[in-house]
Amino acid sequence: MPLDAICLRAVLSELNGRIAGGRIEKVYQPDREEIVLQIRGGQGACRLLLSASASAPRIHLIEQNRENPATPPMFCMLLRKHIQGAKIVSLTQPALERMAVLELDTTDEMGVPVKRYLVAELMGKYSNLILKDDAGRIVDAIRRVDGDISGKRQILPGLFYRMPPEQTEKVDPFTVSETGLRAAFLHMEGDTGVDRWILSSFRGLSPLLCREIAFRALGENTKTVDELDTVQKGALYQAFVQFLSEVQEGAGKPYLLTKTEDGKAFDFTCIPIMQYGAEMQVEALSDFSTLLGGFYEKKGQAERMHRKSGDMLHNR
């Protein structure tokens, strides 16, 4: 499962309490798509992983050291120059986007205090890690995007940073009024599945969360919109409002889903999942870094080994 915006909101809330106010002591780039920041703060030392992997973009703390190349990549050297020693002011999420922004206080070459921002765009194949200055200009990125790759949005040093295109067909559920939200559900129509209607109407939600909202309201998640009566639409609205309330109150907790049959990790999320019944075990973990690290580590190790093997063959 990709890290959706709702789950990312809970992840960043947890991370803020751990790293805000800390200083970046070291910067490493163990993989061409990953950066590790060694941080020291009031709660001691920790390591923050930021990954722009297309298949597993994420941000979380890690316990173990990663093996680093003998010669640091260029982006790693650039980050060491600009943000090593910087103080972390905050870690925020723009609106309800799959993005995390590290606001940093540091100094330039002349010792003058400046702001720097490390932006993690965690958007599947479009994922990127971008450093920008206090004027909003891109210093550099782990993955440069020129006009040959994208004619709509280029990511190159010297250009002004622009946010990724908004999903104009979807609305942020946290900005819709109570009246507007109720009207949307009571007047929903079409032959699409209820969960698909929620997914296509609101930002930040994963298919898993949309199915769970439908299940909580209707006892199933297979109904289509045109099969619902007024009472069911009202129940769906109430389930959706309750879900938003849980998220806003910071009630999101790390849950790992494993298949009952073979014990294999299946998915993860930030609310208890009931839709699978006895087919799935739902385990609450201690923190999101433990959840994400455990879920992605095996997959990440296999991908890194595959890439390194390919690079070795290419360099022969």
mmCIF file of C-alpha atoms in Angstrom:
data_model
loop_
_atom_site.group_PDB
_atom_site.id
_atom_site.type_symbol
_atom_site.label_atom_id
_atom_site.label_comp_id
_atom_site.label_asym_id
_atom_site.label_seq_id
_atom_site.Cartn_x
_atom_site.Cartn_y
_atom_site.Cartn_z
ATOM 1 C CA MET A 1 0.000 0.000 0.000
ATOM 2 C CA PRO A 2 1.280 3.491 -0.737
ATOM 3 C CA LEU A 3 1.481 5.978 2.118
ATOM 4 C CA ASP A 4 -1.750 7.959 1.690
ATOM 5 C CA ALA A 5 -2.134 11.568 2.835
ATOM 6 C CA ILE A 6 -4.342 10.715 5.820
ATOM 7 C CA CYS A 7 -1.844 8.204 7.172
ATOM 8 C CA LEU A 8 1.038 10.576 6.388
ATOM 9 C CA ARG A 9 -0.700 13.219 8.505
ATOM 10 C CA ALA A 10 -0.511 10.887 11.510
ATOM 11 C CA VAL A 11 3.088 9.914 10.720
ATOM 12 C CA LEU A 12 4.242 13.543 10.615
ATOM 13 C CA SER A 13 2.410 14.389 13.820
ATOM 14 C CA GLU A 14 4.352 11.630 15.546
ATOM 15 C CA LEU A 15 7.684 12.593 13.953
ATOM 16 C CA ASN A 16 7.302 16.268 14.860
ATOM 17 C CA GLY A 17 7.301 15.392 18.517
ATOM 18 C CA ARG A 18 10.574 13.537 18.074
ATOM 19 C CA ILE A 19 12.674 15.683 15.729
ATOM 20 C CA ALA A 20 11.401 19.289 15.926
ATOM 21 C CA GLY A 21 14.086 21.381 17.598
ATOM 22 C CA GLY A 22 16.801 18.864 16.785
ATOM 23 C CA ARG A 23 19.909 19.490 14.703
ATOM 24 C CA ILE A 24 21.083 17.618 11.626
ATOM 25 C CA GLU A 25 24.505 16.218 12.519
ATOM 26 C CA LYS A 26 25.162 14.089 9.445
ATOM 27 C CA VAL A 27 23.653 13.520 6.005
ATOM 28 C CA TYR A 28 23.953 10.196 4.185
ATOM 29 C CA GLN A 29 22.705 8.850 0.858
ATOM 30 C CA PRO A 30 22.871 5.054 1.100
ATOM 31 C CA ASP A 31 20.793 4.618 -2.046
ATOM 32 C CA ARG A 32 20.200 6.794 -5.085
ATOM 33 C CA GLU A 33 16.586 7.345 -3.987
ATOM 34 C CA GLU A 34 17.109 7.635 -0.223
ATOM 35 C CA ILE A 35 18.493 10.193 2.211
ATOM 36 C CA VAL A 36 19.223 9.542 5.884
ATOM 37 C CA LEU A 37 19.539 12.453 8.318
ATOM 38 C CA GLN A 38 21.299 11.806 11.598
ATOM 39 C CA ILE A 39 19.597 14.092 14.114
ATOM 40 C CA ARG A 40 20.301 15.008 17.702
ATOM 41 C CA GLY A 41 17.668 16.683 19.834
ATOM 42 C CA GLY A 42 16.121 16.827 23.264
ATOM 43 C CA GLN A 43 15.080 13.175 23.028
ATOM 44 C CA GLY A 44 18.516 11.973 21.973
ATOM 45 C CA ALA A 45 19.925 10.857 18.636
ATOM 46 C CA CYS A 46 17.841 9.367 15.829
ATOM 47 C CA ARG A 47 18.000 8.716 12.102
ATOM 48 C CA LEU A 48 15.323 9.991 9.722
ATOM 49 C CA LEU A 49 14.860 8.178 6.415
ATOM 50 C CA LEU A 50 13.375 10.041 3.449
ATOM 51 C CA SER A 51 12.748 7.802 0.452
ATOM 52 C CA ALA A 52 11.751 8.858 -3.059
ATOM 53 C CA SER A 53 11.396 5.256 -4.195
ATOM 54 C CA ALA A 54 8.638 4.980 -6.801
ATOM 55 C CA SER A 55 7.292 1.814 -5.226
ATOM 56 C CA ALA A 56 7.697 2.757 -1.552
ATOM 57 C CA PRO A 57 7.999 6.521 -0.977
ATOM 58 C CA ARG A 58 7.989 7.251 2.731
ATOM 59 C CA ILE A 59 9.429 9.098 5.722
ATOM 60 C CA HIS A 60 10.140 7.520 9.106
ATOM 61 C CA LEU A 61 12.826 6.876 11.698
ATOM 62 C CA ILE A 62 15.165 3.914 11.341
ATOM 63 C CA GLU A 63 17.231 2.076 13.939
ATOM 64 C CA GLN A 64 19.972 0.448 11.907
ATOM 65 C CA ASN A 65 22.746 2.118 9.958
ATOM 66 C CA ARG A 66 22.524 1.763 6.197
ATOM 67 C CA GLU A 67 25.532 0.767 4.137
ATOM 68 C CA ASN A 68 26.820 3.908 2.408
ATOM 69 C CA PRO A 69 28.824 4.183 -0.828
ATOM 70 C CA ALA A 70 32.535 4.930 -0.536
ATOM 71 C CA THR A 71 32.047 8.143 -2.485
ATOM 72 C CA PRO A 72 28.973 10.203 -1.492
ATOM 73 C CA PRO A 73 26.657 11.063 -4.412
ATOM 74 C CA MET A 74 26.464 14.687 -5.575
ATOM 75 C CA PHE A 75 23.070 15.340 -3.974
ATOM 76 C CA CYS A 76 24.365 14.065 -0.653
ATOM 77 C CA MET A 77 27.369 16.408 -0.859
ATOM 78 C CA LEU A 78 25.066 19.313 -1.675
ATOM 79 C CA LEU A 79 22.853 18.577 1.333
ATOM 80 C CA ARG A 80 25.902 18.363 3.580
ATOM 81 C CA LYS A 81 26.935 21.796 2.395
ATOM 82 C CA HIS A 82 23.536 23.410 2.881
ATOM 83 C CA ILE A 83 21.791 21.688 5.798
ATOM 84 C CA GLN A 84 24.352 19.804 7.890
ATOM 85 C CA GLY A 85 24.231 21.538 11.262
ATOM 86 C CA ALA A 86 20.794 23.032 10.552
ATOM 87 C CA LYS A 87 18.104 23.198 13.217
ATOM 88 C CA ILE A 88 14.779 21.546 12.404
ATOM 89 C CA VAL A 89 12.013 24.093 12.998
ATOM 90 C CA SER A 90 9.077 21.931 11.968
ATOM 91 C CA LEU A 91 7.859 19.083 9.799
ATOM 92 C CA THR A 92 4.623 19.937 8.014
ATOM 93 C CA GLN A 93 2.227 18.620 5.389
ATOM 94 C CA PRO A 94 0.935 21.100 2.785
ATOM 95 C CA ALA A 95 -2.876 20.850 2.846
ATOM 96 C CA LEU A 96 -3.821 17.193 2.362
ATOM 97 C CA GLU A 97 -0.994 16.277 -0.001
ATOM 98 C CA ARG A 98 1.373 13.327 0.008
ATOM 99 C CA MET A 99 4.173 15.700 0.916
ATOM 100 C CA ALA A 100 6.358 16.498 3.910
ATOM 101 C CA VAL A 101 8.335 19.734 4.328
ATOM 102 C CA LEU A 102 11.259 20.074 6.714
ATOM 103 C CA GLU A 103 11.704 23.755 7.631
ATOM 104 C CA LEU A 104 15.326 24.375 8.606
ATOM 105 C CA ASP A 105 17.251 27.222 10.221
ATOM 106 C CA THR A 106 20.864 27.343 9.095
ATOM 107 C CA THR A 107 23.550 29.744 7.835
ATOM 108 C CA ASP A 108 24.943 30.457 4.375
ATOM 109 C CA GLU A 109 28.594 30.519 3.300
ATOM 110 C CA MET A 110 28.999 33.967 4.889
ATOM 111 C CA GLY A 111 27.520 32.883 8.202
ATOM 112 C CA VAL A 112 24.277 34.760 7.641
ATOM 113 C CA PRO A 113 21.149 33.057 9.070
ATOM 114 C CA VAL A 114 18.946 31.629 6.303
ATOM 115 C CA LYS A 115 16.005 29.286 5.819
ATOM 116 C CA ARG A 116 16.171 26.085 3.850
ATOM 117 C CA TYR A 117 13.346 23.667 3.084
ATOM 118 C CA LEU A 118 13.731 19.983 2.324
ATOM 119 C CA VAL A 119 10.585 18.874 0.483
ATOM 120 C CA ALA A 120 9.670 15.195 0.260
ATOM 121 C CA GLU A 121 7.106 14.566 -2.475
ATOM 122 C CA LEU A 122 5.853 11.041 -1.760
ATOM 123 C CA MET A 123 3.804 10.479 -4.896
ATOM 124 C CA GLY A 124 4.580 7.106 -6.414
ATOM 125 C CA LYS A 125 6.548 7.348 -9.641
ATOM 126 C CA TYR A 126 6.611 11.136 -9.281
ATOM 127 C CA SER A 127 8.308 11.008 -5.866
ATOM 128 C CA ASN A 128 11.215 13.361 -5.262
ATOM 129 C CA LEU A 129 13.362 15.003 -2.593
ATOM 130 C CA ILE A 130 13.920 18.685 -3.267
ATOM 131 C CA LEU A 131 15.963 21.333 -1.449
ATOM 132 C CA LYS A 132 14.778 24.923 -1.874
ATOM 133 C CA ASP A 133 16.001 28.233 -0.461
ATOM 134 C CA ASP A 134 14.154 30.959 1.426
ATOM 135 C CA ALA A 135 13.212 32.671 -1.859
ATOM 136 C CA GLY A 136 11.487 29.519 -3.094
ATOM 137 C CA ARG A 137 14.148 28.618 -5.660
ATOM 138 C CA ILE A 138 15.233 25.024 -6.134
ATOM 139 C CA VAL A 139 18.791 24.406 -4.955
ATOM 140 C CA ASP A 140 18.731 20.849 -6.312
ATOM 141 C CA ALA A 141 16.766 17.601 -6.227
ATOM 142 C CA ILE A 142 17.544 13.928 -5.892
ATOM 143 C CA ARG A 143 15.730 13.473 -9.212
ATOM 144 C CA ARG A 144 15.996 16.334 -11.702
ATOM 145 C CA VAL A 145 13.045 16.755 -14.070
ATOM 146 C CA ASP A 146 13.742 18.658 -17.281
ATOM 147 C CA GLY A 147 11.566 19.611 -20.241
ATOM 148 C CA ASP A 148 12.162 16.282 -21.975
ATOM 149 C CA ILE A 149 10.664 14.442 -19.011
ATOM 150 C CA SER A 150 7.828 16.837 -18.203
ATOM 151 C CA GLY A 151 6.645 19.885 -20.103
ATOM 152 C CA LYS A 152 4.321 20.866 -17.252
ATOM 153 C CA ARG A 153 6.551 20.952 -14.169
ATOM 154 C CA GLN A 154 10.322 21.031 -14.239
ATOM 155 C CA ILE A 155 12.489 20.418 -11.183
ATOM 156 C CA LEU A 156 15.882 21.984 -11.894
ATOM 157 C CA PRO A 157 18.369 24.087 -9.890
ATOM 158 C CA GLY A 158 17.597 27.801 -10.105
ATOM 159 C CA LEU A 159 13.930 27.435 -11.017
ATOM 160 C CA PHE A 160 11.229 28.558 -8.633
ATOM 161 C CA TYR A 161 9.624 25.615 -6.871
ATOM 162 C CA ARG A 162 5.997 25.008 -7.790
ATOM 163 C CA MET A 163 3.624 22.702 -5.976
ATOM 164 C CA PRO A 164 2.503 19.552 -7.812
ATOM 165 C CA PRO A 165 -0.743 20.012 -9.783
ATOM 166 C CA GLU A 166 -3.834 19.838 -7.598
ATOM 167 C CA GLN A 167 -6.451 17.144 -8.016
ATOM 168 C CA THR A 168 -9.110 19.635 -9.065
ATOM 169 C CA GLU A 169 -11.763 16.927 -9.382
ATOM 170 C CA LYS A 170 -11.412 16.146 -5.671
ATOM 171 C CA VAL A 171 -12.026 18.303 -2.591
ATOM 172 C CA ASP A 172 -10.239 18.440 0.743
ATOM 173 C CA PRO A 173 -12.785 16.920 3.167
ATOM 174 C CA PHE A 174 -11.462 19.069 6.019
ATOM 175 C CA THR A 175 -12.315 22.309 4.187
ATOM 176 C CA VAL A 176 -15.906 21.428 3.233
ATOM 177 C CA SER A 177 -18.632 22.867 5.475
ATOM 178 C CA GLU A 178 -20.904 20.524 7.412
ATOM 179 C CA THR A 179 -23.820 21.594 5.208
ATOM 180 C CA GLY A 180 -21.842 20.996 2.030
ATOM 181 C CA LEU A 181 -20.598 17.625 3.165
ATOM 182 C CA ARG A 182 -24.083 16.453 4.162
ATOM 183 C CA ALA A 183 -25.498 17.608 0.816
ATOM 184 C CA ALA A 184 -22.765 15.753 -1.086
ATOM 185 C CA PHE A 185 -23.673 12.447 0.548
ATOM 186 C CA LEU A 186 -27.449 12.851 0.494
ATOM 187 C CA HIS A 187 -27.403 13.746 -3.221
ATOM 188 C CA MET A 188 -24.745 11.268 -4.347
ATOM 189 C CA GLU A 189 -25.713 9.370 -7.489
ATOM 190 C CA GLY A 190 -24.315 7.048 -10.135
ATOM 191 C CA ASP A 191 -23.679 3.345 -10.664
ATOM 192 C CA THR A 192 -20.142 3.358 -9.271
ATOM 193 C CA GLY A 193 -19.248 1.563 -6.044
ATOM 194 C CA VAL A 194 -19.718 3.545 -2.847
ATOM 195 C CA ASP A 195 -16.024 3.261 -1.960
ATOM 196 C CA ARG A 196 -15.029 4.386 -5.467
ATOM 197 C CA TRP A 197 -17.356 7.400 -5.147
ATOM 198 C CA ILE A 198 -15.653 8.437 -1.905
ATOM 199 C CA LEU A 199 -12.202 7.890 -3.451
ATOM 200 C CA SER A 200 -13.023 10.008 -6.519
ATOM 201 C CA SER A 201 -14.681 12.793 -4.488
ATOM 202 C CA PHE A 202 -12.233 13.483 -1.647
ATOM 203 C CA ARG A 203 -8.485 13.987 -1.417
ATOM 204 C CA GLY A 204 -6.072 12.134 0.777
ATOM 205 C CA LEU A 205 -7.895 8.815 1.193
ATOM 206 C CA SER A 206 -6.597 5.429 0.118
ATOM 207 C CA PRO A 207 -8.858 2.729 -1.388
ATOM 208 C CA LEU A 208 -8.508 0.807 1.892
ATOM 209 C CA LEU A 209 -9.859 3.721 3.947
ATOM 210 C CA CYS A 210 -12.728 4.305 1.506
ATOM 211 C CA ARG A 211 -13.748 0.651 1.704
ATOM 212 C CA GLU A 212 -13.565 0.787 5.503
ATOM 213 C CA ILE A 213 -15.817 3.854 5.706
ATOM 214 C CA ALA A 214 -18.380 2.117 3.481
ATOM 215 C CA PHE A 215 -18.143 -1.048 5.566
ATOM 216 C CA ARG A 216 -18.625 0.800 8.845
ATOM 217 C CA ALA A 217 -21.749 2.503 7.504
ATOM 218 C CA LEU A 218 -23.343 -0.318 5.528
ATOM 219 C CA GLY A 219 -21.892 -3.543 6.887
ATOM 220 C CA GLU A 220 -20.381 -4.239 3.448
ATOM 221 C CA ASN A 221 -18.415 -2.407 0.791
ATOM 222 C CA THR A 222 -19.854 -3.880 -2.390
ATOM 223 C CA LYS A 223 -22.903 -1.661 -2.870
ATOM 224 C CA THR A 224 -23.139 0.888 -5.671
ATOM 225 C CA VAL A 225 -24.300 4.455 -5.074
ATOM 226 C CA ASP A 226 -27.610 4.008 -6.927
ATOM 227 C CA GLU A 227 -28.492 1.090 -4.624
ATOM 228 C CA LEU A 228 -28.522 3.307 -1.517
ATOM 229 C CA ASP A 229 -31.655 4.739 0.021
ATOM 230 C CA THR A 230 -31.818 7.958 2.031
ATOM 231 C CA VAL A 231 -31.229 6.198 5.365
ATOM 232 C CA GLN A 232 -28.105 4.466 4.045
ATOM 233 C CA LYS A 233 -26.771 7.706 2.595
ATOM 234 C CA GLY A 234 -27.276 9.323 5.981
ATOM 235 C CA ALA A 235 -25.421 6.477 7.682
ATOM 236 C CA LEU A 236 -22.562 6.836 5.219
ATOM 237 C CA TYR A 237 -22.372 10.571 5.930
ATOM 238 C CA GLN A 238 -22.234 9.906 9.670
ATOM 239 C CA ALA A 239 -19.484 7.297 9.249
ATOM 240 C CA PHE A 240 -17.468 9.714 7.121
ATOM 241 C CA VAL A 241 -17.848 12.553 9.647
ATOM 242 C CA GLN A 242 -16.821 10.214 12.472
ATOM 243 C CA PHE A 243 -13.748 9.172 10.500
ATOM 244 C CA LEU A 244 -12.739 12.813 9.885
ATOM 245 C CA SER A 245 -13.247 13.579 13.569
ATOM 246 C CA GLU A 246 -10.934 10.729 14.571
ATOM 247 C CA VAL A 247 -8.253 11.990 12.199
ATOM 248 C CA GLN A 248 -8.552 15.640 13.294
ATOM 249 C CA GLU A 249 -8.319 14.704 16.956
ATOM 250 C CA GLY A 250 -5.042 12.918 16.305
ATOM 251 C CA ALA A 251 -6.506 9.519 17.011
ATOM 252 C CA GLY A 252 -4.634 7.911 14.102
ATOM 253 C CA LYS A 253 -2.557 4.980 15.327
ATOM 254 C CA PRO A 254 -0.285 2.528 13.465
ATOM 255 C CA TYR A 255 -2.019 -0.708 12.496
ATOM 256 C CA LEU A 256 -0.473 -3.603 10.600
ATOM 257 C CA LEU A 257 -2.691 -6.012 8.663
ATOM 258 C CA THR A 258 -1.434 -9.563 8.266
ATOM 259 C CA LYS A 259 -3.151 -12.482 6.579
ATOM 260 C CA THR A 260 -4.506 -14.970 9.090
ATOM 261 C CA GLU A 261 -3.769 -17.884 6.756
ATOM 262 C CA ASP A 262 -0.013 -17.412 6.337
ATOM 263 C CA GLY A 263 0.941 -14.468 8.592
ATOM 264 C CA LYS A 264 2.258 -12.379 5.690
ATOM 265 C CA ALA A 265 2.114 -8.589 5.958
ATOM 266 C CA PHE A 266 -0.717 -7.370 3.742
ATOM 267 C CA ASP A 267 -1.276 -3.669 4.385
ATOM 268 C CA PHE A 268 -1.041 -0.889 6.966
ATOM 269 C CA THR A 269 -3.128 2.098 7.977
ATOM 270 C CA CYS A 270 -3.949 4.543 10.779
ATOM 271 C CA ILE A 271 -7.369 3.278 11.951
ATOM 272 C CA PRO A 272 -8.634 -0.156 13.055
ATOM 273 C CA ILE A 273 -9.802 -2.149 10.021
ATOM 274 C CA MET A 274 -12.884 -4.345 10.334
ATOM 275 C CA GLN A 275 -13.844 -5.092 6.715
ATOM 276 C CA TYR A 276 -11.822 -8.318 6.378
ATOM 277 C CA GLY A 277 -13.228 -10.077 9.426
ATOM 278 C CA ALA A 278 -11.366 -13.249 10.407
ATOM 279 C CA GLU A 279 -9.315 -13.256 7.176
ATOM 280 C CA MET A 280 -6.999 -10.579 8.526
ATOM 281 C CA GLN A 281 -5.212 -9.954 11.807
ATOM 282 C CA VAL A 282 -5.099 -6.267 12.790
ATOM 283 C CA GLU A 283 -2.215 -5.441 15.131
ATOM 284 C CA ALA A 284 -1.649 -2.075 16.797
ATOM 285 C CA LEU A 285 2.078 -1.235 16.845
ATOM 286 C CA SER A 286 3.981 1.127 19.115
ATOM 287 C CA ASP A 287 4.739 3.822 16.529
ATOM 288 C CA PHE A 288 4.587 4.552 12.811
ATOM 289 C CA SER A 289 8.334 4.236 12.289
ATOM 290 C CA THR A 290 8.204 0.666 13.576
ATOM 291 C CA LEU A 291 5.234 0.008 11.299
ATOM 292 C CA LEU A 292 6.707 1.507 8.126
ATOM 293 C CA GLY A 293 10.206 0.207 8.756
ATOM 294 C CA GLY A 294 9.003 -3.347 9.245
ATOM 295 C CA PHE A 295 6.554 -3.245 6.353
ATOM 296 C CA TYR A 296 8.946 -1.839 3.753
ATOM 297 C CA GLU A 297 12.353 -3.067 4.887
ATOM 298 C CA LYS A 298 12.240 -6.518 3.282
ATOM 299 C CA LYS A 299 10.828 -5.078 0.090
ATOM 300 C CA GLY A 300 13.433 -2.300 0.106
ATOM 301 C CA GLN A 301 16.328 -4.695 0.670
ATOM 302 C CA ALA A 302 15.274 -6.795 -2.311
ATOM 303 C CA GLU A 303 14.966 -3.709 -4.535
ATOM 304 C CA ARG A 304 18.357 -2.318 -3.480
ATOM 305 C CA MET A 305 20.055 -5.661 -4.145
ATOM 306 C CA HIS A 306 18.408 -5.809 -7.575
ATOM 307 C CA ARG A 307 19.508 -2.255 -8.463
ATOM 308 C CA LYS A 308 23.077 -2.806 -7.260
ATOM 309 C CA SER A 309 23.309 -6.009 -9.300
ATOM 310 C CA GLY A 310 22.062 -4.121 -12.349
ATOM 311 C CA ASP A 311 24.540 -1.295 -11.766
ATOM 312 C CA MET A 312 27.424 -3.771 -11.451
ATOM 313 C CA LEU A 313 26.482 -5.462 -14.717
ATOM 314 C CA HIS A 314 26.110 -2.086 -16.423
ATOM 315 C CA ASN A 315 29.573 -0.930 -15.253
ATOM 316 C CA ARG A 316 31.389 -4.048 -16.435
#
